[in-house]
XYZ file of C-alpha atoms in Angstrom:
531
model
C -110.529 101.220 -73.280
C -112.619 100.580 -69.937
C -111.554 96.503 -70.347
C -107.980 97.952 -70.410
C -108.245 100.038 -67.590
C -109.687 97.358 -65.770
C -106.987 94.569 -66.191
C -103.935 97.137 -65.389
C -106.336 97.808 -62.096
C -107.033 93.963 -61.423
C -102.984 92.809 -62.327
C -102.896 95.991 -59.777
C -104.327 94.472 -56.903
C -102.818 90.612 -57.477
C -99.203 92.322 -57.753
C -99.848 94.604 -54.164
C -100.878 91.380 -52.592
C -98.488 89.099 -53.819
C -95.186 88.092 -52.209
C -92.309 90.522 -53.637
C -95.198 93.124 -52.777
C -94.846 92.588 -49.188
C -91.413 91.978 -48.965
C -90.934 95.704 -50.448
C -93.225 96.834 -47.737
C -91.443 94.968 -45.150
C -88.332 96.009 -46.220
C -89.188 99.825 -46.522
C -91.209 99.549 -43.056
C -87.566 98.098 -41.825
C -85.772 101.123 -42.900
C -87.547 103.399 -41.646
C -87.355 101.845 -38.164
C -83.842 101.813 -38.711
C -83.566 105.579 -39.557
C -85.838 106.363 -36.832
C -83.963 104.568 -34.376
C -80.241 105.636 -35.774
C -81.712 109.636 -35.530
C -82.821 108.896 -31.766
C -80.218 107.180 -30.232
C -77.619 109.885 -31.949
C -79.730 112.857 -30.448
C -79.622 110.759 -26.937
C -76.772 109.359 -26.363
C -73.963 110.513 -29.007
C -72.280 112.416 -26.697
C -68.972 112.523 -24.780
C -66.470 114.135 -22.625
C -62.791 115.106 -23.215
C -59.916 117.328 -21.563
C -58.542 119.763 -24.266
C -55.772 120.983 -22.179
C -57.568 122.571 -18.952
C -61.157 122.572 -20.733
C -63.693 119.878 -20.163
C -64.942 119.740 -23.859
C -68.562 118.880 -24.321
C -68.682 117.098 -27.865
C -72.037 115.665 -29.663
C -73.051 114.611 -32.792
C -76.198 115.209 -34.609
C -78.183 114.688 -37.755
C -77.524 117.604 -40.453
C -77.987 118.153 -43.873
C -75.176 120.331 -44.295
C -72.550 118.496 -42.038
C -69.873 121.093 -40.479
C -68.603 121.904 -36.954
C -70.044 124.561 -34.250
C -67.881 125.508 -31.253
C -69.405 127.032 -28.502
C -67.070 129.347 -26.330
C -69.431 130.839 -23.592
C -69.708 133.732 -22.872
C -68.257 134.930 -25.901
C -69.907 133.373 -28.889
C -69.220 130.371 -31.304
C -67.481 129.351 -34.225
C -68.587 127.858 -37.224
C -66.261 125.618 -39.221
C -66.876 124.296 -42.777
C -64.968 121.047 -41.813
C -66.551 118.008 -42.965
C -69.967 117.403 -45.320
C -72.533 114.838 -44.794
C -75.160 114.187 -43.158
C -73.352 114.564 -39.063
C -73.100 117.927 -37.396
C -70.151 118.036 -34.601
C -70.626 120.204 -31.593
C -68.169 121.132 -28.927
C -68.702 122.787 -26.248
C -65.742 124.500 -24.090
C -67.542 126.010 -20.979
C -65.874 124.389 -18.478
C -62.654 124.129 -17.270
C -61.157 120.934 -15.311
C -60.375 121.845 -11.685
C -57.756 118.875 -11.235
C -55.972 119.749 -14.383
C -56.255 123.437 -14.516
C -54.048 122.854 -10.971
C -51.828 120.553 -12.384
C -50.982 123.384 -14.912
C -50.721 125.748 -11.767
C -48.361 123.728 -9.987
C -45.851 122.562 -13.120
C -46.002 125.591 -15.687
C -44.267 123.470 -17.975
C -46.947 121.362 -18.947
C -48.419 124.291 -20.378
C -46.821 124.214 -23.696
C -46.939 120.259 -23.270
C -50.751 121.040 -22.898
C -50.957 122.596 -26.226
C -48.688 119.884 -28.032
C -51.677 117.543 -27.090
C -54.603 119.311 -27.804
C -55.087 118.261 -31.777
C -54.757 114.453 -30.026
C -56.847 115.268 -27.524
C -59.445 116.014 -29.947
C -59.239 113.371 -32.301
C -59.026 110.816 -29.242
C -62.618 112.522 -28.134
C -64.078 112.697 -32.096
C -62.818 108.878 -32.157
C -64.622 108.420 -28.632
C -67.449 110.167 -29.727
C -67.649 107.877 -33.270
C -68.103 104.614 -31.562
C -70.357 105.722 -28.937
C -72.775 107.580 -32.178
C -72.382 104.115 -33.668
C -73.380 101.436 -30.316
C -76.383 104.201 -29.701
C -77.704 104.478 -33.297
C -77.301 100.163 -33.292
C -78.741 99.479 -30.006
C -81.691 101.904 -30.082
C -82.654 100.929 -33.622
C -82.538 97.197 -32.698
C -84.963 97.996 -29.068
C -87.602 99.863 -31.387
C -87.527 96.852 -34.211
C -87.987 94.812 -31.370
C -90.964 96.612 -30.170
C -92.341 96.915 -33.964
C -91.553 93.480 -35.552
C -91.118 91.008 -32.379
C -89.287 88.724 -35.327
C -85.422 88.173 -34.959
C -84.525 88.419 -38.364
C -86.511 91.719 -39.416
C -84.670 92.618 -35.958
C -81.281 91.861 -37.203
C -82.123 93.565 -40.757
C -82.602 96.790 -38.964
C -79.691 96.792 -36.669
C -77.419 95.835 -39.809
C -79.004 98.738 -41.562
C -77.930 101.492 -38.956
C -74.796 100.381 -38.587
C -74.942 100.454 -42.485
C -76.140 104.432 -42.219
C -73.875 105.381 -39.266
C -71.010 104.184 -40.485
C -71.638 105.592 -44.117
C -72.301 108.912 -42.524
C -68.918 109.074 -40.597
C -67.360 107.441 -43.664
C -68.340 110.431 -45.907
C -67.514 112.874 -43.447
C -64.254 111.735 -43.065
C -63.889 111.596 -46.504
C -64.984 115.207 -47.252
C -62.985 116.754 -43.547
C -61.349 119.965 -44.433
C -58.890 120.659 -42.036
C -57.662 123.953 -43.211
C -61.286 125.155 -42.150
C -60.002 126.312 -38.918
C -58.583 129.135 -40.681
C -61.659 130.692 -42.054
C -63.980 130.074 -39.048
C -67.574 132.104 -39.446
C -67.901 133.727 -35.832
C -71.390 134.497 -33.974
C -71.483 136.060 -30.677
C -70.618 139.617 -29.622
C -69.318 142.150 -32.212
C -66.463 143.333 -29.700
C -65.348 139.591 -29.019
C -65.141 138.486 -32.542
C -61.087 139.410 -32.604
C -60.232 137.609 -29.464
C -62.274 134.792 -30.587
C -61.131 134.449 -34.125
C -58.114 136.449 -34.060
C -55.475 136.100 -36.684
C -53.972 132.789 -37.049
C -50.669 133.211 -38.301
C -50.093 135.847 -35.086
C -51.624 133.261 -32.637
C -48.973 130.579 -34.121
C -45.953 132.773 -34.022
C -46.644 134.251 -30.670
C -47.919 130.880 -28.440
C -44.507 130.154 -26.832
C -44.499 133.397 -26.070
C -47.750 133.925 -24.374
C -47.245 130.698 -22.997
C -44.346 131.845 -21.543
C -45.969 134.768 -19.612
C -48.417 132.659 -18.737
C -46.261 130.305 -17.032
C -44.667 133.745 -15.016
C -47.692 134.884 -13.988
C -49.143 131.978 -12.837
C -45.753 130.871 -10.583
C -45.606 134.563 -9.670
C -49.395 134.587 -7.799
C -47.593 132.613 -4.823
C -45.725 135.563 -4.098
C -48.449 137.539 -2.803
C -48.627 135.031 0.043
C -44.656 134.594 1.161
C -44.611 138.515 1.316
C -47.049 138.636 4.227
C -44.312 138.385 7.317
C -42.397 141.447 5.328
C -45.163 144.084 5.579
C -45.912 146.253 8.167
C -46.881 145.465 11.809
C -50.509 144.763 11.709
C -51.830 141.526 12.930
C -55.712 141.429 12.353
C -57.349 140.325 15.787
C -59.713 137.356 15.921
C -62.706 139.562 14.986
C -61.299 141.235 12.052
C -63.511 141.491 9.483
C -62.033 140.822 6.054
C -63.148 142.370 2.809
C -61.726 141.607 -0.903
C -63.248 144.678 -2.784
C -62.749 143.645 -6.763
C -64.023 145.724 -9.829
C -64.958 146.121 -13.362
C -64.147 142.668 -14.387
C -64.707 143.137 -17.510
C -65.682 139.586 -18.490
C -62.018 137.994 -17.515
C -62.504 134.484 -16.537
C -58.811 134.128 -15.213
C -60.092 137.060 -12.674
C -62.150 134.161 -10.764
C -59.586 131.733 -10.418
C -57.422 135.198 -8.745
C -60.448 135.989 -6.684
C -61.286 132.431 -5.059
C -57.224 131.957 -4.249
C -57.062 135.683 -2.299
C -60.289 134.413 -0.471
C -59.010 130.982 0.502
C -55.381 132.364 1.525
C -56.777 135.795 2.616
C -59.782 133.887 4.762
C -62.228 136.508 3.171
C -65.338 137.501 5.219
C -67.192 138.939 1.949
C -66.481 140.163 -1.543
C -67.572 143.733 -2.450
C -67.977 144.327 -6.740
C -68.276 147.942 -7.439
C -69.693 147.016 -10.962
C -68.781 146.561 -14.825
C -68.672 142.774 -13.914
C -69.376 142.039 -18.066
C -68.699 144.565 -20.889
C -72.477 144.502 -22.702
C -74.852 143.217 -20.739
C -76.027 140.696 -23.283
C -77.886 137.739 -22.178
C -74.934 136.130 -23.917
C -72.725 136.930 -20.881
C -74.959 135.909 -18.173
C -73.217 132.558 -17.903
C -70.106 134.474 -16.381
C -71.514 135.060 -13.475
C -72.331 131.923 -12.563
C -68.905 131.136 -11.193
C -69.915 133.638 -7.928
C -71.244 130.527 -5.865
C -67.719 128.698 -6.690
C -65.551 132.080 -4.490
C -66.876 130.428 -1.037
C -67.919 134.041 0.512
C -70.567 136.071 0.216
C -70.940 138.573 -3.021
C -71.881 141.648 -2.554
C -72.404 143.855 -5.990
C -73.647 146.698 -7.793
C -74.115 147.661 -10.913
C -72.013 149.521 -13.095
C -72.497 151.255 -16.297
C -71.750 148.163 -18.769
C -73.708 146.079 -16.820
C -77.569 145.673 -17.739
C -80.494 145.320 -15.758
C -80.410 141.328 -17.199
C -76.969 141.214 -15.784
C -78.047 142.459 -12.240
C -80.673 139.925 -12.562
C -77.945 137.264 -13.251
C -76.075 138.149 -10.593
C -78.942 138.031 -8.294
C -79.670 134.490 -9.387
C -76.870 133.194 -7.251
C -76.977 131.601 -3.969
C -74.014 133.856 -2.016
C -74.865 136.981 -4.132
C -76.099 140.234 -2.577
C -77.157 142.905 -4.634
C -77.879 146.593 -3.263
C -79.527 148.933 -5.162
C -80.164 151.955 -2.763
C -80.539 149.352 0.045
C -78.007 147.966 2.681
C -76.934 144.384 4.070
C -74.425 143.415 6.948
C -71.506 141.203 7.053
C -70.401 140.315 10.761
C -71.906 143.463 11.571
C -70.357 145.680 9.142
C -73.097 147.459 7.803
C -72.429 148.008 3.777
C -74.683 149.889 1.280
C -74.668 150.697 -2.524
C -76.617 152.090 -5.540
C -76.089 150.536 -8.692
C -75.340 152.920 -11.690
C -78.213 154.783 -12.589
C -76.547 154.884 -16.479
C -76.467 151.805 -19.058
C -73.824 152.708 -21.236
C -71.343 150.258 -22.174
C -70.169 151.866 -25.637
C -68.824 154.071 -23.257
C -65.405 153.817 -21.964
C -63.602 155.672 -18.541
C -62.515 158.516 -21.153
C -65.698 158.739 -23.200
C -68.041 159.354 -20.262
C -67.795 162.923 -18.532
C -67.261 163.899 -15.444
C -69.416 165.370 -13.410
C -69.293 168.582 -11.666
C -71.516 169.373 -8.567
C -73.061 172.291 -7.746
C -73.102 172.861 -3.733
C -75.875 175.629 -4.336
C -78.083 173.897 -6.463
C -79.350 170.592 -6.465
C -77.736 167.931 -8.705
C -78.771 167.513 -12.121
C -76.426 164.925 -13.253
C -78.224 161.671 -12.897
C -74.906 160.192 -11.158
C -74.827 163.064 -8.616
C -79.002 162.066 -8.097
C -78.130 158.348 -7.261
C -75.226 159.247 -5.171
C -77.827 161.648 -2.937
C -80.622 159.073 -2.850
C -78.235 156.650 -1.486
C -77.127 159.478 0.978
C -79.924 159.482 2.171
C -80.812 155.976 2.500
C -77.561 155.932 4.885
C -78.876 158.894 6.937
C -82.462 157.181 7.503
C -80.627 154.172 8.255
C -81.587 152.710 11.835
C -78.193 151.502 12.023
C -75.116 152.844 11.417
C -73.662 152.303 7.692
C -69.786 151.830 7.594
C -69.413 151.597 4.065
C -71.119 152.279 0.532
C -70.725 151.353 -2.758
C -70.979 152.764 -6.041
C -69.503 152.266 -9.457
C -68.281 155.934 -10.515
C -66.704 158.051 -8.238
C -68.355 160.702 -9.337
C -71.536 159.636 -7.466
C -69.370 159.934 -4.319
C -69.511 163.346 -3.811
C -73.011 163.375 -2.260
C -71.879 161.337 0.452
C -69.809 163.267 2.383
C -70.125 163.269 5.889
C -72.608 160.663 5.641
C -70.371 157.285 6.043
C -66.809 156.654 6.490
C -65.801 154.881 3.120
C -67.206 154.799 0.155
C -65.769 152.134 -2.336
C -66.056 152.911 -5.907
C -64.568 151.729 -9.574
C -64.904 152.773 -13.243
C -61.619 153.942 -13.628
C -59.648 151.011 -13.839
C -56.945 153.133 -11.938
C -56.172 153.172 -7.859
C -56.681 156.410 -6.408
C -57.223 156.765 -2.531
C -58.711 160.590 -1.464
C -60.847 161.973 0.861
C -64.117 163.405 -0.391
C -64.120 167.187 0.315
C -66.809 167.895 3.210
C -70.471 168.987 2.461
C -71.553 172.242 4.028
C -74.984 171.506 4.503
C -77.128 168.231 3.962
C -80.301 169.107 2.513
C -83.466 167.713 4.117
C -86.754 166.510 2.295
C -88.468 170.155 3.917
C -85.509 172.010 2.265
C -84.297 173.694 5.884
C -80.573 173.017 5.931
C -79.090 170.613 9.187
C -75.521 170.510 9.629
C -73.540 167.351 8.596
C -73.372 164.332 10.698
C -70.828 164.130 13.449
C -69.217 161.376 15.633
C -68.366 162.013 18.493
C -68.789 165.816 17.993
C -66.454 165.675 14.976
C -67.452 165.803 11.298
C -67.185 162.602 10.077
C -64.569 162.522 7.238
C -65.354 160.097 4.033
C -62.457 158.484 2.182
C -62.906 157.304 -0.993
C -61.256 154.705 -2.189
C -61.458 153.623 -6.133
C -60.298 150.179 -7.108
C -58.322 148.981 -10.451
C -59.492 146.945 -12.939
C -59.637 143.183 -11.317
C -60.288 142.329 -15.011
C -57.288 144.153 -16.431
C -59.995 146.004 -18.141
C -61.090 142.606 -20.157
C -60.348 142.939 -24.254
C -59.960 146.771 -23.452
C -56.903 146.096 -21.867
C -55.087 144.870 -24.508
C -56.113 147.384 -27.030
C -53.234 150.199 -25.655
C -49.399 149.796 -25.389
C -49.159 149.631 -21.649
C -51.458 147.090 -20.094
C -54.088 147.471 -17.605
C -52.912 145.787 -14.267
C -55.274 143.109 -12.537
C -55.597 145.098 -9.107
C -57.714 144.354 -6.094
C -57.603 145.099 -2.217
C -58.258 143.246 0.776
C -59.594 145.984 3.550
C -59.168 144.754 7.001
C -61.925 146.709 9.894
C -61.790 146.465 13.457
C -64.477 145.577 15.947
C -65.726 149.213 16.023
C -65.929 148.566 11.969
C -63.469 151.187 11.519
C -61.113 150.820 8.518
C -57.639 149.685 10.314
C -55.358 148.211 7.225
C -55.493 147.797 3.631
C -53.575 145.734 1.459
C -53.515 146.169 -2.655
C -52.914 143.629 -4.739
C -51.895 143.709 -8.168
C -50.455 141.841 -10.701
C -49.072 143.696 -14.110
C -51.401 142.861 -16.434
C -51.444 140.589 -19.742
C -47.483 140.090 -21.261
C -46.354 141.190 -17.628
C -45.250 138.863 -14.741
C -44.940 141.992 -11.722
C -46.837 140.873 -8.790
C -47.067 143.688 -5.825
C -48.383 143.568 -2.570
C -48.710 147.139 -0.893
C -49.629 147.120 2.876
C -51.643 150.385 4.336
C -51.933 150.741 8.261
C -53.871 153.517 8.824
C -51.815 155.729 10.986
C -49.272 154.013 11.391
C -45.541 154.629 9.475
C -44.007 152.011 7.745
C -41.675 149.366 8.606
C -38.661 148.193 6.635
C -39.068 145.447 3.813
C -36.377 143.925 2.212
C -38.554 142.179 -0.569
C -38.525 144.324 -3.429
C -41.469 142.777 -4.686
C -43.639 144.453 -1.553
C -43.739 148.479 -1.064
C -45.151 149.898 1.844
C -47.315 152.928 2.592
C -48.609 155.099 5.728
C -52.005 156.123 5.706
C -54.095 157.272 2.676
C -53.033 160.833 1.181
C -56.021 163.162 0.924
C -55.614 163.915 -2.695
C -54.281 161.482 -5.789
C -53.817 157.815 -6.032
């Protein structure tokens, strides 16, 4: 038994040294470069840009067991399509849309439906793209690391024929297994609240595009408007050192509100924006990509936060080069003197009917923690050094503490326009607790007006949930040298499946003058009470 054992070792040994023995090895050692290489120079360089109608799609290819397709549609999730098997993974990425041909849409609404025609070429042209560069990269980097590991042209050649051999096998079978009916039964991952407007309903989405595309094509030709109306409005030319302000809020995570805000600000020549808060609907680290489009508006951002909007997202926001966020604290623009308070309430499964409202007590100090942030920033104003023109807050019903205390005070949250004047605080209580009468100027009380801002968002996916939708409003606020409030105008455009643009000129004190553009109404000074 031991002889046997020792001849199967010894024949063993002479067959691991002989020739076929190290051909095997050189061959396996060969493919394995090979696979090393092909896996490298697809996770380096298999990757590719194409235009899918105004999108710059980011698409890559990687190595997968299970094959299938993710796309990535920031800030609101991804998708998850079954389309292929095999050993590839394709990944596109939509978070960017293409300046040059997002304009080109702009200025000939027509090719918006032409847009859509081409999109399923579009992205075969960029998977085809995409196919040959996977294949040069796999090829080329497996033939550079043979190089480096054989330094023999023939074991060299072996390996390069061998990943051309795997790459091309792998694309092979996953064109052979593509489902393309998988778009219909994408898995979604992302925000709860986005998964309808990301997955939707298929059959709808076909039967409806020309229509949507349509109303897209109104809206979009309609947006000049706001800028021919200008002669038609009332007397009121701004003097060289107007200041300008564009105050926008609750944007609810709209990324057409950008494009809408960066156009007003160019046309408009905006001094600073103000954001009175609910810039995202969660506050998921999921959104914070949104809000790095602020450094593309060209003007300073001034924000704070409101109730959907997290303590990440203020973060976020204060991440960006132009962006100025108050939180009981104050900044100036051209001497305007601006503070805020962000909401002292995270609660974005709440909407403008679920939350309360909130009733002051004049006798008693306030309880309700909006009423507390509205007084500490009331008195962050009074122990100001300078004087504080405006403040900002998210819910109106912080406002109430600041009566007397500054002129205007900007707020949101409601998604509606309303323009009042806050009713006047008796007393203003004083760290020692003696009363001291309210502030005056010039031996008058000074009176605040409040002014609360639409939805520059349309109220994001919210707005599309009731019958009647929720306009896209904003207003540009005009102030003197003195930094008194001289002229408002408020913008708005009717809201998804409406084409309605207004511009409404205020000049404070001033009546109006005729218009003969029906597209423009005009309006005297603020009322004291209702929008």
């Amino acid at each position: 038994m031991r002889s046997f054992l020792r001849k199967i070792v010894r024949f063993t040994t002479i067959a691991l040294r002989g020739q076929w023995a190290r051909r095997i090895r050189t061959g396996v050692l060969i493919l394995l470069v090979s696979l090393v290489g092909t896996t490298v120079g697809t996770l380096l360089f298999a990757q590719t840009e194409t235009a899918v109608g105004p999108f710059r799609a980011e698409m890559s290819v990687q190595p997968s067991l299970h094959g299938g397709t993710e796309v990535d549609i920031p800030p609101l999730g991804s998708l998850h399509l079954a389309s292929h098997s095999g050993p590839l993974h394709l990944k596109v990425n939509l978070g960017s849309l293409d300046p040059e041909r997002t304009e080109a849409l702009i200025d000939d609404p027509t090719a918006i439906s032409a847009a859509g025609q081409r999109a399923v070429d579009d992205v075969t042209g960029g998977v085809v793209r995409l196919a040959l560069r996977a294949l040069a990269a796999s090829v080329i980097t497996s033939l550079l690391l043979a190089a480096l590991v054989f330094r023999r042209v023939r074991r060299v050649a072996w390996a390069g024929v061998l990943a051309l051999a795997v790459t091309a096998g792998s694309m092979g079978l996953a064109a052979g297994t593509a489902q393309p009916d998988s778009i219909s039964e994408p898995r979604y991952e992302g925000l709860l609240v986005n998964a309808p407007a990301v997955v939707g309903d298929a059959r709808r989405i076909a039967d409806n595009y020309g229509r949507y595309a349509d109303q897209l094509a109104q809206i979009v030709s309609n947006v000049s408007r706001i800028f021919t109306t200008v002669s038609t409005l009332p007397v009121y030319e701004p003097a060289a050192n107007t200041t300008r302000i564009l105050h926008v809020s609750d944007l609810h995570l709209n990324p057409s509100s950008w494009d809408l805000i960066r156009t007003v600000v160019q046309q408009f020549d905006i001094d600073a924006v103000v954001d009175t808060g609910d810039i995202v609907d969660w506050g998921s680290s999921a959104e914070d990509t949104y809000v790095s489009q602020i450094p593309q508006i060209g003007a300073p951002y001034i924000y704070v936060r409101g109730n959907h909007d997290s303590p990440a997202t203020e973060a976020a926001v204060r991440r960006q080069s132009n962006a100025v966020v108050l939180d009981n604290t104050t900044t100036a623009v051209k001497g305007l003197t601006i503070a805020g308070i962000g909401d002292p309430e995270f609660t974005p499964d709440k909407s403008t009917e679920d939350r309360p409202p909130v009733v002051g007590n004049a006798d008693e100090p306030p309880s309700s923690p909006l009423l507390q942030a509205g007084d500490q920033l009331a008195a962050t104003i009074r122990a100001s050094k300078t004087k504080v023109d405006v403040a900002l807050v998210h819910d109106p019903a912080m406002a109430p503490p600041l009566a007397g205390s500054v002129p205007l005070v900007l707020a949101g949250h409601l998604h509606k326009r309303q323009v009042s004047v806050l009713p006047p605080l008796a007393v203003v209580p004083q760290p020692s607790g003696a009363p001291t009468p309210a502030p005056t100027a010039n031996g008058e009380a000074i009176a605040t007006s409040l002014m609360v801002e639409g939805s520059t968002g349309g109220a994001g996916l919210r707005g599309l949930e009731s019958t009647e939708p929720t306009p896209v409003a904003m207003s540009v606020l005009y102030f003197d040298e003195q930094h008194q409030l001289k002229a408002y105008d408020d913008i708005q455009l009717g809201g998804t499946g409406k084409s309605q643009v207004t511009l409404e000129r205020k000049v404070i004190g001033q009546e109006p003058e005729p218009t003969t553009d029906p597209s423009v109404r005009t309006g005297v000074t603020p009322p004291r009470s209702g929008p």
